[in-house]
Coordinates of C-alpha atoms and ligand atoms in Angstrom, one line a residue:
E99 CA 83.5 -29.8 135.4
T100 CA 83.4 -33.0 133.1
A101 CA 84.7 -36.2 135.1
V102 CA 87.6 -37.5 133.9
D103 CA 88.3 -40.9 133.4
A104 CA 91.9 -41.9 133.4
S105 CA 91.8 -44.9 131.2
D106 CA 90.3 -43.3 128.5
P107 CA 92.4 -40.5 126.4
S108 CA 89.3 -39.3 124.6
S109 CA 87.6 -38.1 128.1
L110 CA 90.7 -36.1 128.8
N111 CA 89.4 -32.9 126.8
K112 CA 85.7 -33.9 126.9
H113 CA 85.1 -30.3 128.4
I114 CA 86.1 -28.9 124.7
T115 CA 85.7 -32.0 122.7
S116 CA 81.7 -32.3 123.6
I117 CA 81.1 -28.8 122.3
L118 CA 82.9 -29.5 119.1
R119 CA 80.9 -32.9 118.7
E120 CA 77.6 -30.8 119.2
M121 CA 78.7 -28.5 115.8
W122 CA 79.7 -31.1 113.9
D123 CA 76.3 -32.7 114.7
L124 CA 74.5 -29.7 114.0
Y125 CA 76.2 -28.6 110.9
E126 CA 76.2 -32.1 109.5
S127 CA 72.6 -33.4 110.1
V128 CA 70.5 -29.9 110.8
L129 CA 72.0 -27.3 108.9
G130 CA 73.6 -29.7 105.9
D131 CA 77.0 -27.9 105.9
E132 CA 79.2 -30.6 105.5
W133 CA 82.6 -28.6 105.0
R134 CA 82.0 -26.7 108.5
A135 CA 80.9 -30.5 110.5
L136 CA 84.2 -32.1 109.2
T137 CA 86.3 -29.0 110.5
Y138 CA 84.6 -29.5 113.7
R139 CA 84.6 -33.5 113.2
K140 CA 88.6 -33.3 112.5
A141 CA 89.3 -31.1 115.6
A142 CA 86.9 -33.1 117.9
I143 CA 88.9 -36.2 116.9
R144 CA 92.1 -34.6 116.9
L145 CA 91.4 -33.3 120.6
E146 CA 90.2 -37.0 121.8
K147 CA 93.4 -38.6 120.7
L148 CA 95.6 -36.1 122.7
P149 CA 97.1 -37.9 125.9
C150 CA 97.3 -34.9 127.6
R151 CA 94.3 -32.3 129.1
I152 CA 94.2 -29.1 127.7
S153 CA 93.2 -26.4 130.1
S154 CA 95.0 -23.5 129.3
L155 CA 95.6 -21.1 126.4
E156 CA 99.3 -22.1 126.8
D157 CA 98.3 -25.8 125.9
V158 CA 96.9 -24.9 122.9
K159 CA 99.9 -23.9 121.1
H160 CA 101.1 -27.0 121.5
I161 CA 98.2 -28.8 119.5
S162 CA 98.6 -29.4 115.9
G163 CA 96.3 -29.7 112.9
I164 CA 93.7 -27.8 113.4
G165 CA 92.5 -24.9 111.6
S166 CA 92.9 -21.3 113.3
S167 CA 89.1 -20.7 113.3
V168 CA 88.5 -23.8 115.3
I169 CA 91.5 -22.8 117.6
D170 CA 89.7 -19.6 118.2
K171 CA 86.8 -21.5 119.4
I172 CA 88.7 -23.5 121.3
K173 CA 90.0 -20.8 123.3
E174 CA 86.8 -19.5 123.8
I175 CA 86.1 -22.6 125.3
L176 CA 88.7 -22.4 127.6
C177 CA 88.1 -18.8 128.9
T178 CA 84.2 -18.7 128.9
G179 CA 83.3 -22.5 129.5
K180 CA 81.2 -22.3 126.5
L181 CA 80.6 -21.3 123.0
Q182 CA 78.4 -18.5 121.7
K183 CA 77.7 -19.5 118.5
L184 CA 76.5 -23.2 119.7
E185 CA 74.8 -21.2 122.5
G186 CA 73.0 -19.1 119.7
L187 CA 71.9 -22.3 117.3
K188 CA 70.9 -23.9 120.6
A189 CA 68.0 -21.3 121.5
D190 CA 66.8 -20.8 118.2
P191 CA 63.7 -22.5 118.2
K192 CA 63.8 -23.1 114.3
V193 CA 67.1 -25.1 114.4
C194 CA 65.6 -27.2 117.5
T195 CA 62.6 -27.6 115.3
L196 CA 64.5 -28.7 111.9
Q197 CA 67.1 -31.0 114.5
H198 CA 64.1 -32.8 115.8
L199 CA 62.4 -33.5 112.0
A200 CA 65.9 -34.3 110.6
S201 CA 66.7 -36.7 113.4
V202 CA 63.9 -39.4 111.3
W203 CA 65.3 -41.5 108.6
G204 CA 64.8 -40.9 105.6
V205 CA 64.7 -37.2 106.1
G206 CA 68.4 -35.1 105.5
P207 CA 68.7 -31.5 106.3
K208 CA 67.1 -30.5 103.0
L209 CA 63.7 -32.3 103.5
A210 CA 63.8 -31.2 107.1
Q211 CA 63.9 -27.2 106.0
K212 CA 61.1 -28.4 103.2
L213 CA 59.4 -29.9 105.7
Y214 CA 59.2 -26.7 108.2
Q215 CA 58.4 -24.6 105.9
A216 CA 55.2 -26.6 104.9
G217 CA 54.4 -25.6 108.6
H218 CA 55.8 -29.1 110.0
R219 CA 56.8 -28.9 113.6
S220 CA 57.1 -32.1 115.0
V221 CA 57.9 -35.9 114.0
D222 CA 54.3 -36.7 115.3
D223 CA 52.9 -33.8 112.3
L224 CA 54.6 -35.8 109.4
V225 CA 52.1 -38.9 109.7
K226 CA 49.9 -36.6 107.7
E227 CA 52.3 -35.5 105.3
P228 CA 51.2 -37.1 102.0
S229 CA 54.4 -36.2 99.9
L230 CA 56.9 -38.4 102.3
S231 CA 59.1 -41.1 100.5
Q232 CA 58.8 -44.9 101.7
M233 CA 61.7 -44.4 103.5
A234 CA 60.8 -41.4 105.4
R235 CA 57.3 -42.9 106.5
I236 CA 59.2 -46.0 108.0
G237 CA 61.2 -43.6 109.5
V238 CA 58.0 -41.8 111.0
K239 CA 56.6 -45.1 111.9
Y240 CA 59.4 -46.5 114.0
Y241 CA 61.0 -43.7 115.2
K242 CA 61.0 -44.2 119.0
D243 CA 62.8 -47.4 118.1
L244 CA 65.0 -45.9 115.9
V245 CA 66.7 -43.3 117.8
Q246 CA 67.9 -45.8 120.0
R247 CA 71.5 -47.4 119.5
I248 CA 72.0 -50.8 119.1
P249 CA 74.4 -53.1 121.6
R250 CA 76.4 -55.1 119.9
D251 CA 74.9 -58.8 121.1
E252 CA 71.9 -57.8 119.4
V253 CA 73.7 -57.2 116.4
A254 CA 76.0 -60.5 116.8
A255 CA 72.4 -62.1 117.2
A256 CA 70.9 -60.7 113.8
E257 CA 73.8 -61.9 112.2
K258 CA 73.8 -65.3 113.4
Y259 CA 70.1 -65.3 112.8
V260 CA 70.5 -64.4 109.1
Q261 CA 73.3 -66.3 108.2
N262 CA 71.2 -69.4 109.3
I263 CA 68.0 -68.2 107.3
G264 CA 70.6 -67.5 104.3
E265 CA 72.6 -70.6 104.6
G266 CA 69.3 -72.6 104.1
L267 CA 68.4 -70.9 101.3
C268 CA 71.9 -70.9 99.8
P269 CA 74.7 -73.1 101.0
G270 CA 77.8 -71.6 101.3
I271 CA 76.1 -68.0 100.8
C272 CA 78.5 -65.6 102.8
I273 CA 77.0 -63.0 105.2
N274 CA 78.4 -60.9 107.5
V275 CA 77.9 -57.4 108.9
A276 CA 80.1 -54.3 108.3
G277 CA 79.9 -51.1 109.7
S278 CA 80.5 -49.5 113.2
Y279 CA 80.0 -53.3 114.3
R280 CA 83.0 -54.9 112.3
R281 CA 85.1 -51.4 113.7
G282 CA 84.2 -52.7 117.1
N283 CA 82.0 -50.1 118.3
P284 CA 80.2 -51.1 121.6
T285 CA 77.2 -49.7 120.2
C286 CA 75.8 -49.4 116.4
G287 CA 73.3 -47.1 114.6
D288 CA 72.3 -49.7 111.9
I289 CA 72.9 -53.2 111.1
D290 CA 74.8 -53.4 107.7
F291 CA 74.9 -56.8 106.0
L292 CA 77.4 -57.7 103.5
V293 CA 76.7 -61.1 101.1
T294 CA 78.4 -62.7 98.6
H295 CA 78.9 -66.0 97.4
P296 CA 82.4 -67.5 97.1
D297 CA 81.1 -69.2 93.6
G298 CA 80.9 -66.5 91.7
Y299 CA 77.3 -66.5 90.6
S300 CA 75.2 -67.6 93.2
H301 CA 75.0 -64.3 94.4
R302 CA 72.6 -63.2 91.9
G303 CA 68.7 -63.3 92.6
F304 CA 69.7 -64.3 96.1
L305 CA 68.1 -60.8 98.0
I306 CA 65.0 -61.3 96.9
K307 CA 64.8 -64.5 98.4
L308 CA 66.4 -63.5 101.5
V309 CA 64.1 -60.6 101.9
E310 CA 61.1 -62.7 101.2
K311 CA 62.2 -65.1 103.4
L312 CA 63.0 -62.9 106.2
R313 CA 59.6 -61.2 105.4
S314 CA 57.8 -64.1 106.1
N315 CA 59.5 -65.2 109.1
G316 CA 58.8 -61.8 110.9
F317 CA 62.3 -60.7 110.9
I318 CA 62.3 -58.0 107.9
S319 CA 58.9 -55.5 109.0
E320 CA 59.1 -53.0 106.2
G321 CA 61.8 -52.0 103.7
V322 CA 62.6 -50.5 100.2
H323 CA 64.4 -53.5 97.8
C324 CA 66.5 -51.3 94.8
T325 CA 69.5 -52.0 92.7
D326 CA 71.5 -49.1 93.8
H327 CA 73.4 -46.9 91.3
S328 CA 76.3 -47.1 94.1
S329 CA 78.4 -44.3 94.7
L330 CA 80.3 -44.0 91.3
G331 CA 79.5 -47.5 90.2
T332 CA 79.7 -49.1 87.1
K333 CA 77.5 -52.0 87.9
K334 CA 74.6 -51.8 89.8
V335 CA 74.4 -53.7 93.2
D336 CA 71.4 -55.2 94.7
T337 CA 70.1 -53.4 97.7
F338 CA 67.6 -53.7 100.7
M339 CA 67.3 -50.9 102.9
G340 CA 64.8 -51.5 106.0
V341 CA 63.1 -52.2 109.4
G342 CA 63.5 -55.2 111.1
R343 CA 63.2 -57.0 114.8
V344 CA 65.8 -59.3 115.8
P345 CA 64.1 -62.4 117.6
E346 CA 64.3 -62.4 121.2
F347 CA 64.4 -58.7 121.3
Q348 CA 62.3 -55.9 121.6
L349 CA 63.0 -52.9 119.3
F350 CA 62.7 -52.3 115.5
R351 CA 65.8 -51.5 114.2
R352 CA 67.6 -50.3 110.9
L353 CA 68.6 -52.9 108.5
D354 CA 70.8 -52.3 105.2
I355 CA 71.9 -55.6 103.5
K356 CA 73.8 -55.2 100.0
V357 CA 74.9 -58.1 97.7
Y358 CA 78.0 -58.0 95.4
P359 CA 80.2 -60.8 93.6
K360 CA 83.0 -62.0 94.9
E361 CA 85.2 -60.3 92.6
T362 CA 84.0 -56.6 94.2
I363 CA 83.6 -58.0 98.1
A364 CA 86.9 -56.8 98.8
F365 CA 86.1 -53.5 97.9
A366 CA 82.7 -53.6 99.1
L367 CA 84.4 -54.9 102.4
V368 CA 86.4 -51.9 102.6
Y369 CA 83.7 -49.3 101.9
F370 CA 80.9 -50.4 104.2
T371 CA 83.4 -51.3 107.3
G372 CA 84.4 -47.2 106.9
N373 CA 84.1 -45.2 108.7
D374 CA 83.6 -42.3 106.1
V375 CA 86.8 -40.6 107.1
L376 CA 89.0 -43.3 106.2
N377 CA 86.9 -44.0 103.2
R378 CA 87.9 -40.3 102.4
K379 CA 91.5 -40.7 102.8
I380 CA 91.8 -44.0 101.3
R381 CA 89.7 -42.4 98.2
Y382 CA 92.3 -39.2 98.2
A383 CA 95.6 -41.4 98.5
A384 CA 93.8 -43.4 95.1
Q385 CA 93.3 -40.1 93.0
R386 CA 97.1 -39.2 94.2
K387 CA 98.0 -42.3 92.6
G388 CA 96.6 -41.9 89.6
F389 CA 93.6 -44.2 90.7
K390 CA 89.8 -44.1 91.1
L391 CA 88.1 -46.2 94.0
N392 CA 85.0 -47.1 95.0
D393 CA 82.8 -50.2 96.8
Q394 CA 83.2 -51.9 93.9
G395 CA 86.8 -51.5 92.4
L396 CA 89.9 -50.0 91.8
Y397 CA 90.5 -48.2 88.6
R398 CA 93.6 -47.1 86.8
R399 CA 92.4 -43.3 85.9
Y400 CA 93.4 -41.2 82.9
G401 CA 94.4 -37.9 81.8
G402 CA 94.4 -36.1 85.3
K403 CA 92.8 -35.9 88.5
K404 CA 89.0 -35.7 86.5
G405 CA 90.2 -38.0 83.6
L406 CA 88.6 -40.8 82.2
S407 CA 89.1 -44.2 84.4
S408 CA 89.5 -47.7 83.1
T409 CA 86.1 -50.2 83.2
E410 CA 87.9 -52.7 84.5
S411 CA 89.1 -53.0 88.0
I412 CA 92.4 -53.7 89.4
P413 CA 91.5 -57.4 91.1
C414 CA 92.0 -57.6 94.7
E415 CA 90.7 -60.3 96.9
T416 CA 91.7 -59.2 100.1
E417 CA 91.4 -55.8 102.0
K418 CA 95.0 -56.0 102.9
E419 CA 95.2 -56.2 98.7
V420 CA 93.2 -53.1 98.4
F421 CA 95.2 -51.0 101.0
E422 CA 98.3 -52.7 99.8
K423 CA 98.1 -51.4 95.8
L424 CA 96.8 -47.6 97.0
G425 CA 100.5 -48.2 99.0
F426 CA 98.1 -47.3 102.1
P427 CA 98.9 -48.6 105.5
Y428 CA 96.7 -51.4 106.8
Y429 CA 94.3 -50.7 109.5
E430 CA 92.7 -53.8 111.4
P431 CA 89.2 -52.8 111.5
C432 CA 89.1 -51.8 115.2
D433 CA 91.6 -49.1 113.9
R434 CA 89.2 -47.7 111.3
N435 CA 87.6 -45.4 114.0
L436 CA 89.3 -41.8 112.4
Ligands
LIG599 N1 79.8 -44.7 104.5 C1 80.5 -43.7 103.6 N2 80.1 -42.6 103.5 C2 78.5 -42.4 103.4 C3 77.8 -43.1 104.0 C4 78.5 -44.5 104.7 O1 81.4 -43.7 103.1 N3 78.1 -41.0 103.4 C5 80.4 -45.8 104.5 C6 81.1 -45.9 105.6 C7 80.7 -46.7 106.6 C8 79.6 -47.3 105.9 O2 79.1 -47.1 104.8 O3 81.2 -46.7 108.1 C9 78.1 -48.0 106.7 O4 77.2 -46.6 106.6 P1 76.6 -46.3 108.3 O5 76.0 -44.9 107.8 O6 75.7 -47.8 108.6 O7 77.5 -46.2 109.1 P2 78.1 -47.0 110.1 O8 78.1 -48.0 110.7 O9 79.8 -46.7 110.4 O10 77.8 -46.1 111.8 P3 76.6 -46.3 112.6 O11 76.7 -47.1 113.7 O12 76.0 -45.1 112.8 O13 75.7 -46.9 111.6
LIG600 MG1 75.9 -48.9 110.2
LIG601 MN1 74.1 -48.6 107.4

C-alpha cells in the first residue's frame, strides 16, 4: 500500500496514478505513441487532482472526464493492484532496452528503434556509433549527469550568473529562465533561458556573443547553435542547445537558450513556460476563435481551420494580453502544471 500524505491531494491516488504515469512515459518516450501517452497522462493528472481516494469500483463511477478504456484499466488496478499490460511491457527485454536507449538526450523513440535494429543494447555501446547527431553524442557523453533532475536553487544560480554575464556584454539585456522553473516546480529537467532586449534591436547577434563568453569562462561545455525554424514560425529564432555546468555546482546540465525580439517575447514566454498540455489547450482555443498561435505571435486565420493566416501578428506586450485576446482565463505560472 502506497503511503498517503494528507497535505498533498496528488498522493491520495498514487496506487493508481503511479501506474498510469508509467504507461504515459512508456508510450511517449519509448514506444512513440503520442495519442496513447496523452490519454494516460490526462487520466493521471485528473486523478491527481481528486480530493478523495478511489478505493472501490463504486468510487470509479464518480470520476468524470476519463474515457472508458482507461476507466477499465483503473478498475483492473483496483481489483488486482496492477495492470497486466504494463507488466507485459516491463517484462519485455526489448522494451527495456529501448527505454534505456531513448533516455539519452537527442535520442527519440524512432532513433532508439533504429539503434536497436543496428544491434545496440546499451548507452555505452553508442559511443562507437558513427551516425549519431552532435546532440545525441553530447547526450551519450554526459549521460550520467543529464538523467539527474536539477534542484531549483541551482537553476536560480544559473539564471543569476547568465544575467550578470549578459548585462556585461549588452546593458539592459533581459534574460530569464522559463520552463518548469518558472512554473515553480521543485526540480527541473533542463534550464530554459529566454532572452530579449527592451530597445527592440540589441537582441540581434547577442546569442553568439553570449555563448562565446559562456564557453570561454567554462559555463557552457558543448552545444549546438542554430537558427531554428520555430513551430510554424514565420521568422527564425536564434537558439542554442547544449550542456553546461553552473559555477560551484558539480553536475553537467542541459541548457536551452532562445532569443526573441521584444515584439514577440510575450508569445515566447507563454510558449516556453508551458506546460505542453496547457500550450495545446491554448492553441486549440485560438483555433476555435479563428486564430493561429505560436511562440512568435497570434495571427488571424482566414478560410477555416486549415486556412491561410495573416502574416502580421496581433500585437501583445504581456502574457495577460495573449490570454485575454483569446478569451482564455489567465493562469499564474505556478498554475500552469496541467
Ligand atoms: N514545449 C511544448 N511542446 C513541446 C516541447 C516544449 O509546448 N513538445 C514548451 C512547453 C514547455 C517548454 O516548451 O514547458 C519548455 O520545454 P521543456 O522540454 O524544457 O519542458 P519543461 O521545462 O516544461 O519541463 P522540464 O523540467 O522537463 O524541462
Ligand atoms: Mg525545461
Ligand atoms: Mn528545455
